[in-house]
C-alpha positions in Angstrom: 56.0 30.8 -102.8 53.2 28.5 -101.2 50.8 31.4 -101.9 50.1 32.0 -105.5 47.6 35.3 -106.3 49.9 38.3 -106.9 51.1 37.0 -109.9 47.8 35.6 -111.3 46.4 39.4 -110.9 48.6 41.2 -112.6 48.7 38.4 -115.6 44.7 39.0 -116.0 45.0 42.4 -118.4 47.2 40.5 -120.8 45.4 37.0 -120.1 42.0 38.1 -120.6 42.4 40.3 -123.9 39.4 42.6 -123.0 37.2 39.9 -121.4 34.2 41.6 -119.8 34.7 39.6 -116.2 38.3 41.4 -116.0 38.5 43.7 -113.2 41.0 46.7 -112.8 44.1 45.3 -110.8 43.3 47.7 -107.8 39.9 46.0 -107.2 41.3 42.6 -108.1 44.0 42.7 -105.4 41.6 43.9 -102.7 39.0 40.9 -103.4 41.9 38.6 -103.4 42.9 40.6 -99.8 39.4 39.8 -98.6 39.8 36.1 -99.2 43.5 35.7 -97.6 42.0 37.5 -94.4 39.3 35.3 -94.2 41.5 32.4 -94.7 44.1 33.4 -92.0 40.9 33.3 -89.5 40.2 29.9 -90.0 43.6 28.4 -91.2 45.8 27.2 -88.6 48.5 26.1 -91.1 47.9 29.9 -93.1 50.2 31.9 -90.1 53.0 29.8 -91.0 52.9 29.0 -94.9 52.1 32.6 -95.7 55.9 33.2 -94.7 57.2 30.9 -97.6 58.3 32.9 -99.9 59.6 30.1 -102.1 58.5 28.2 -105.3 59.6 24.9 -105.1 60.7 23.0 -108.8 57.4 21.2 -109.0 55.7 24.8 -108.9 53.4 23.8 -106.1 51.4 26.2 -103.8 49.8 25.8 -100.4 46.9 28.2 -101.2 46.1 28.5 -105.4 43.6 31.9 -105.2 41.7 32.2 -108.8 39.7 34.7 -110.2 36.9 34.9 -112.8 39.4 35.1 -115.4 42.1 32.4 -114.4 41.7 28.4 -115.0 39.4 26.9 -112.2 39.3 23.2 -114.2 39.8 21.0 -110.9 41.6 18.9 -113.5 44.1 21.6 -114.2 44.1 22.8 -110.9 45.2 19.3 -109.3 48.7 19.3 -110.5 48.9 22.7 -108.8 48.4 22.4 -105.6 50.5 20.9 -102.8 49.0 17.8 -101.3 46.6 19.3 -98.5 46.5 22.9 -100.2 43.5 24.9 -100.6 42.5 26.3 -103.9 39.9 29.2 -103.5 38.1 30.7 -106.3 36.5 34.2 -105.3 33.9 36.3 -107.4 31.8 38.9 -107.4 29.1 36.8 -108.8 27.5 34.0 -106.1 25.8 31.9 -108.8 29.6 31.7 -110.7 31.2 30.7 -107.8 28.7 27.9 -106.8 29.1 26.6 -110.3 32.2 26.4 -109.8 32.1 24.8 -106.4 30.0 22.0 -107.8 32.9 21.1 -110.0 35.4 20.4 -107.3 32.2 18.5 -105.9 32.5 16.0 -108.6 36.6 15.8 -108.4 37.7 12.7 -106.1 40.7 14.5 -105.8 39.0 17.7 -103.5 36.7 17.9 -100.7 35.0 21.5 -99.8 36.9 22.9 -97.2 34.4 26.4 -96.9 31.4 26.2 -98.9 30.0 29.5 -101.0 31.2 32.3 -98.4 30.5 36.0 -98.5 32.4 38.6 -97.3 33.4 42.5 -98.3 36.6 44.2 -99.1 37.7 47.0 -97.1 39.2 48.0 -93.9 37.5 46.6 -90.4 35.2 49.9 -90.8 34.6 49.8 -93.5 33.5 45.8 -93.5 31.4 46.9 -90.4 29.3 49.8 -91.9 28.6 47.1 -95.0 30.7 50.0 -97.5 32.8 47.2 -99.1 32.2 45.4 -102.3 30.9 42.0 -101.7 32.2 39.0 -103.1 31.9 35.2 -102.7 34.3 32.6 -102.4 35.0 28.8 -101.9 38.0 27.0 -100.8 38.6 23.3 -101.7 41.5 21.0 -100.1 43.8 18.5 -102.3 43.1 15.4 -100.4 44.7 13.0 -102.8 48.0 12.1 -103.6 47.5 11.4 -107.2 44.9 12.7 -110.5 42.3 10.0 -110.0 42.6 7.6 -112.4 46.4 8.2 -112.8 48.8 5.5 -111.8 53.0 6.2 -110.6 55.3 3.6 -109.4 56.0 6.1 -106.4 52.5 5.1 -104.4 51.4 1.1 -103.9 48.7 1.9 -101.1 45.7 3.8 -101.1 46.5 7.3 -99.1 44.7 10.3 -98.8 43.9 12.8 -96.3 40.6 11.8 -93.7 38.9 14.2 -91.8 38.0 11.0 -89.8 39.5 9.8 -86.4 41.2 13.5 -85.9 41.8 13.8 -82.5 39.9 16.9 -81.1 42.6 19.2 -80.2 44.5 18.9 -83.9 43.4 22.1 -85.5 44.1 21.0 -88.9 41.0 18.2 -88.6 42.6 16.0 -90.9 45.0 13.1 -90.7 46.1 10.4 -93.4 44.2 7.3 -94.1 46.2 4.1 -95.8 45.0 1.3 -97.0 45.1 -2.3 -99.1 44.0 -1.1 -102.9 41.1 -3.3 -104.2 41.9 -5.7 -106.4 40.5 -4.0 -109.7 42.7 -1.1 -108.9 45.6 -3.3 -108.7 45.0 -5.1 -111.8 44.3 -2.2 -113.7 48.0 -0.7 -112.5 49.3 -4.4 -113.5 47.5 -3.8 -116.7 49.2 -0.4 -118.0 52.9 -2.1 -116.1 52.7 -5.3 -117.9 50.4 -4.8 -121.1 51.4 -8.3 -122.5 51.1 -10.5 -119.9 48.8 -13.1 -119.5 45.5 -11.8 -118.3 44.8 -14.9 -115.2 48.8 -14.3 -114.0 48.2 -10.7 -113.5 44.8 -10.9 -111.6 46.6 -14.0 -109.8 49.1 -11.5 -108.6 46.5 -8.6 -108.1 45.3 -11.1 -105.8 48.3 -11.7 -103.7 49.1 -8.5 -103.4 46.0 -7.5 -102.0 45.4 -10.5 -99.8 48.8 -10.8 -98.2 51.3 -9.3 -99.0 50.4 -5.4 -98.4 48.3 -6.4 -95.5 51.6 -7.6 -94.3 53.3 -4.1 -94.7 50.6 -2.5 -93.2 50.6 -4.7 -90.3 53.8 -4.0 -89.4 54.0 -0.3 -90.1 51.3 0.1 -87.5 53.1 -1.7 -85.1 56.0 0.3 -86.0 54.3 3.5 -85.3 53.4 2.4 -81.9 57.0 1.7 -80.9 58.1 5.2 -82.2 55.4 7.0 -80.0 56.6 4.8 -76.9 60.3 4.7 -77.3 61.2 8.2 -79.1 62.3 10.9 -77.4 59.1 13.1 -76.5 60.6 16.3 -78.2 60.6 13.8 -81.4 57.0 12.5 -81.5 56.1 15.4 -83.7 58.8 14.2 -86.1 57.2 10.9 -87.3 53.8 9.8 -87.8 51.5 8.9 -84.9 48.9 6.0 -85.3 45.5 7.0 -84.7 43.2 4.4 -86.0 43.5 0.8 -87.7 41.2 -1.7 -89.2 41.7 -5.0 -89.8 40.7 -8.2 -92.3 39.1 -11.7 -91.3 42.5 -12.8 -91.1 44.1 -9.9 -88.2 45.6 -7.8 -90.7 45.8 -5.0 -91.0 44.3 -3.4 -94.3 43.4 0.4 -93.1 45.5 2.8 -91.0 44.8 6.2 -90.1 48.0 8.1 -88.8 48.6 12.0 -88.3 49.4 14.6 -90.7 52.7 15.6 -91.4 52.0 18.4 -93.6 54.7 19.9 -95.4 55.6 23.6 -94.9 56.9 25.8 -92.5 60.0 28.3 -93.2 63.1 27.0 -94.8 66.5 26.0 -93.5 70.6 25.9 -94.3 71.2 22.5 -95.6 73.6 21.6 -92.7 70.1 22.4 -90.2 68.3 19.7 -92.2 71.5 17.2 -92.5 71.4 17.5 -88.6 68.2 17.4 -87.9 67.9 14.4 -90.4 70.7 12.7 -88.4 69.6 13.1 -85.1 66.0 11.7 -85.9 67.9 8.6 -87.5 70.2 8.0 -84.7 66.9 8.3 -82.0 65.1 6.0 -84.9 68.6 3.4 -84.2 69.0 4.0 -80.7 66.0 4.5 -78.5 63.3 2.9 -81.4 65.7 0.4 -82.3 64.1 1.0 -86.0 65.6 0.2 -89.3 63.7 2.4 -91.8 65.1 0.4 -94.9 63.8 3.1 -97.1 65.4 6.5 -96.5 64.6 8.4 -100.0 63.4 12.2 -100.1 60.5 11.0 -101.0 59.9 9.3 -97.5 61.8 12.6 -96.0 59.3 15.6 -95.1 59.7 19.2 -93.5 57.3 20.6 -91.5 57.0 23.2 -89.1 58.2 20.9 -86.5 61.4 19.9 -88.4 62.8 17.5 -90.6 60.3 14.3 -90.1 60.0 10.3 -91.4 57.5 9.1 -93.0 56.2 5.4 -94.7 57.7 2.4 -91.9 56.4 -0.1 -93.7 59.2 -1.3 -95.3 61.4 -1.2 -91.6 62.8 -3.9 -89.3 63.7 -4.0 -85.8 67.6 -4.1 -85.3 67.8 -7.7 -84.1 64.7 -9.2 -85.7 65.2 -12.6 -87.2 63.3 -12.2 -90.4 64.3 -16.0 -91.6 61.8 -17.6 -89.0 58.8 -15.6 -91.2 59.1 -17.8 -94.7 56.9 -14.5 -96.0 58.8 -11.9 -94.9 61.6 -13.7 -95.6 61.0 -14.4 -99.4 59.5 -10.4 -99.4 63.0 -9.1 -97.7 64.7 -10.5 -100.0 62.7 -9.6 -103.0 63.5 -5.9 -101.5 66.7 -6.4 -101.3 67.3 -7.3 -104.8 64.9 -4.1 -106.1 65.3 -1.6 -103.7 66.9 1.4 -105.4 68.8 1.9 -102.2 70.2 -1.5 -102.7 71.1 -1.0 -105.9 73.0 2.3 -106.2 74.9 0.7 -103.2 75.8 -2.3 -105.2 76.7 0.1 -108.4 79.1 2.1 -105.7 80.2 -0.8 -104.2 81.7 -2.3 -107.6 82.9 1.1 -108.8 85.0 1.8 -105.9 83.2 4.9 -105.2 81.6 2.8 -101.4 84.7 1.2 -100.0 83.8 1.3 -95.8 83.6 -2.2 -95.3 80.4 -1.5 -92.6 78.3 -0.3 -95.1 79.9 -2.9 -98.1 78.7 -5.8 -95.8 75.3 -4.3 -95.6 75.1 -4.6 -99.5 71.6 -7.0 -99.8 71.3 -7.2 -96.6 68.8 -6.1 -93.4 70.7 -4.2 -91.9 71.6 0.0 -90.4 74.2 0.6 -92.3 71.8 1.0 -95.2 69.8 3.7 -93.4 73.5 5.3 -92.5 75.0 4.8 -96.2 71.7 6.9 -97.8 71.6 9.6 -95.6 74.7 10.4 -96.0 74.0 10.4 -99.5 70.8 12.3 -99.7 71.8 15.4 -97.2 74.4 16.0 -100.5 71.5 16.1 -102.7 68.2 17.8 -100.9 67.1 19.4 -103.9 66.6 16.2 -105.9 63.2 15.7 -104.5 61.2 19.2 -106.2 58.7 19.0 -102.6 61.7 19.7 -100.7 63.7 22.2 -103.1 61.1 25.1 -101.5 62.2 24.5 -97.9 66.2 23.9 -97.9 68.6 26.2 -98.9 71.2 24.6 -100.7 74.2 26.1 -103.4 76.1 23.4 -104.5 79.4 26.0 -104.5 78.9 27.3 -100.9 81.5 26.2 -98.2 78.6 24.2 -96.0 77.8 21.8 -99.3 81.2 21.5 -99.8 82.3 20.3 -96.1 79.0 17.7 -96.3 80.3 16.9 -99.2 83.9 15.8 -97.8 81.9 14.1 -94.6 80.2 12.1 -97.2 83.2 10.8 -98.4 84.8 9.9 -95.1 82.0 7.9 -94.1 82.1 6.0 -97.7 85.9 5.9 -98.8 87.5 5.8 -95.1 91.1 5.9 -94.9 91.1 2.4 -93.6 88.0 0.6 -94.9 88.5 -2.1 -93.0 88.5 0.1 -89.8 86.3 2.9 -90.7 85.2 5.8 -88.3 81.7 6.1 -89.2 79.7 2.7 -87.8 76.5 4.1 -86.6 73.9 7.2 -86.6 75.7 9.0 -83.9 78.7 8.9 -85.8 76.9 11.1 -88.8 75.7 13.2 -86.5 78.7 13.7 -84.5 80.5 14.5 -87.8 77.5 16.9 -89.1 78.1 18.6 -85.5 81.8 19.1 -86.2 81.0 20.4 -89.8 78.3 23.2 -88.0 81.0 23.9 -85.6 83.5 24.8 -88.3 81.5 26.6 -90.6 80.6 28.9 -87.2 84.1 28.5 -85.9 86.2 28.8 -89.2 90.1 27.2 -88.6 92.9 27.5 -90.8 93.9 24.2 -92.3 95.7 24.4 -95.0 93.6 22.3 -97.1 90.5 23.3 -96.0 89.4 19.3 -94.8 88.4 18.8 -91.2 89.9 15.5 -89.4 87.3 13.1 -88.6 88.3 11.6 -85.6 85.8 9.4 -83.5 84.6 10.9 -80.3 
């Protein structure tokens, strides 16, 4: 679920072992009912993520409520809570809630969202003739991506969530700043990756990372963002990041971006709703943006209320760009090319016999769509393999719509004729995802169950 408070209440009796702060579960549940009211007032996002009933695999919540007797560590509580959640700790006490407060205060990793609040429990008339209990509570937002001082391969940049440069009609009032790491941040990720290396090479390469080459993927992902706002279809604009703010270095670069917030949530969907809606953002992303993303994992996948969404265009290209006149990019493409996990399983496939369409083959360490159209096709089979996701996409493995993804999968990679295959662009996928939502809604009677893919 993306709320978490039932649960916590009714653990308290057997948690606490007699501790004098525990509360019987009646009085409990109403202060905790006092706090979600006040939080549907002044949350936009609460209408909405209150209706997910759903615990992803990761375990993590949209709102974390605590009570006297349950962990409020902001350390422990990090790992917790969604990226953009709010964890609120509510009391009878004012002076333990402010204590606590001050924690999340001195946590990088929050910023106070509601400072020390009072309210009272109760119905409306009760609230009004002052006969509830009072209580206090605070509410704190995740604006980091990562425990400070914790490194992952899965972030490079800086990112966290801004209240800055929010336009004034976005009711959430936050967006997401990126930005060039300093160099003693980089060195000390070098560090913990590469413990024997030579101290000067490392810092060397801290050095080059910071000064040109993630400036360069910046750059371009802002100029990226740009294009997608102009050239996507309006009803789309919602669907990928829009570029709010930028700052750049002596040199033009850009080492700061501000873009807006696509925050996870919303209710979830059949798997063949997010394959299409997946599909038809990449084939708008081909055709209208003329966008390669280069780098369609989950990870870079989101669902929001909107729909399905795209994140992190730093890694794209434009279809038709000449990379080789940019000796840079050139040497970084094909650096990409060689490491990319994308590239990689592709190649494994590729040798195995298990990828045989020669339009995605040829794409193998190469710039090129096919890559974006060979991964999708992959990752729709697997939604679940990225925990964030697993809360908001109903998927069984065994039911009849995996099953017919499944078999459209293998078309577009094992064709009947490689050398002549049916599926050579986005609006292919989604052309074959559209027959695969027609059948499941207008069952035939083949004898083998397989639908024909047949280019339309």
């Amino acid at each position: 679920m993306s709320i978490l408070t039932a649960h916590q209440a009714e653990s308290d009796s057997a948690a606490t072992g007699g501790d004098a702060r525990a509360l019987p579960h009646r009085v409990r549940m109403a202060m905790l009912d006092a706090v979600h009211r006040c939080v549907a007032l002044a949350d936009p996002d609460y209408s909405f993520l209150k209706d997910s009933r759903h615990v992803s695999a990761t375990d993590l919540v949209d709102y974390l409520f605590a009570l006297p007797t349950d962990d409020r560590d902001p350390f422990e509580v990090f790992p917790r809570v969604r990226w953009g959640g709010l964890f609120l700790f509510v009391s009878q006490h004012r002076d333990e809630v402010e204590a606590t407060q001050k924690s999340f205060e001195h946590h990088p990793g929050f910023v106070i969202e509601r400072p020390v609040t009072a309210t009272r429990t109760g119905t409306w008339p009760m609230r009004f003739f002052h006969l509830g209990r009072r209580i206090y509570f605070f509410a704190a937002r995740k604006v980091k991506l990562i425990q400070p001082g914790q490194t992952t391969d899965r972030f490079t940049f800086q990112v966290s969530l801004t209240r800055d440069h929010v336009p004034p009609d976005d009711p959430r009032g936050y967006a997401v700043v990126k930005q060039v790491p300093t160099h003693d941040d980089l060195l000390r990720r070098l560090r913990e990756r590469h413990p024997g290396a030579e101290p000067s090479l490392l810092s060397d390469r801290a050095r080059k990372l910071v000064e040109k080459i993630f400036p360069v993927f910046l750059t371009r992902e802002a100029a990226f963002l740009k294009i997608l706002h102009r050239d996507l279809p309006r009803a789309l604009h919602d669907r990928v990041p829009k570029l709010l703010h930028m700052e750049k270095d002596s040199n033009g670069m850009v080492k700061k971006l501000v873009m807006s917030w696509l925050r996870v949530g919303g209710k979830s969907m059949p798997q063949i709703e997010f394959a299409h809606q997946a599909a038809t953002l990449l084939n708008a992303l081909h055709e209208h943006a003329t966008i390669i993303h280069l780098d369609l994992r989950l990870d870079n996948i989101v669902i929001t209320p909107q729909g399905v969404g795209f994140v992190d265009f730093g890694s794209a290209v434009r279809i038709g760009e000449d990379i080789s006149k940019n000796p840079l990019l050139d040497s970084l493409f094909d650096e990409m090319m060689s490491t990319s996990q994308i590239q990689k399983l592709l190649g494994k496939m590729k040798d195995t016999g298990k990828v045989t369409s020669q339009f995605i083959c040829n794409a193998h360490g190469k710039v090129d769509k096919a890559v974006d159209i060979f991964y999708l096709a992959m990752q729709m089979n697997k939604p679940h393999s990225n925990p964030d996701l697993a809360a908001f996409i109903d998927y069984n493995p065994a039911s009849e719509e995996a099953q017919r993804l499944t078999r459209l999968t293998d078309a577009i990679l094992r064709p009947k004729d490689p050398a002549r295959p049916t599926f050579t662009c986005a609006k292919d996928l989604l052309r074959g995802i559209e027959r695969v939502r027609h059948a499941l809604t207008h069952p035939t009677h083949e004898p083998d169950g397989r639908s024909v893919w047949v280019k339309q």
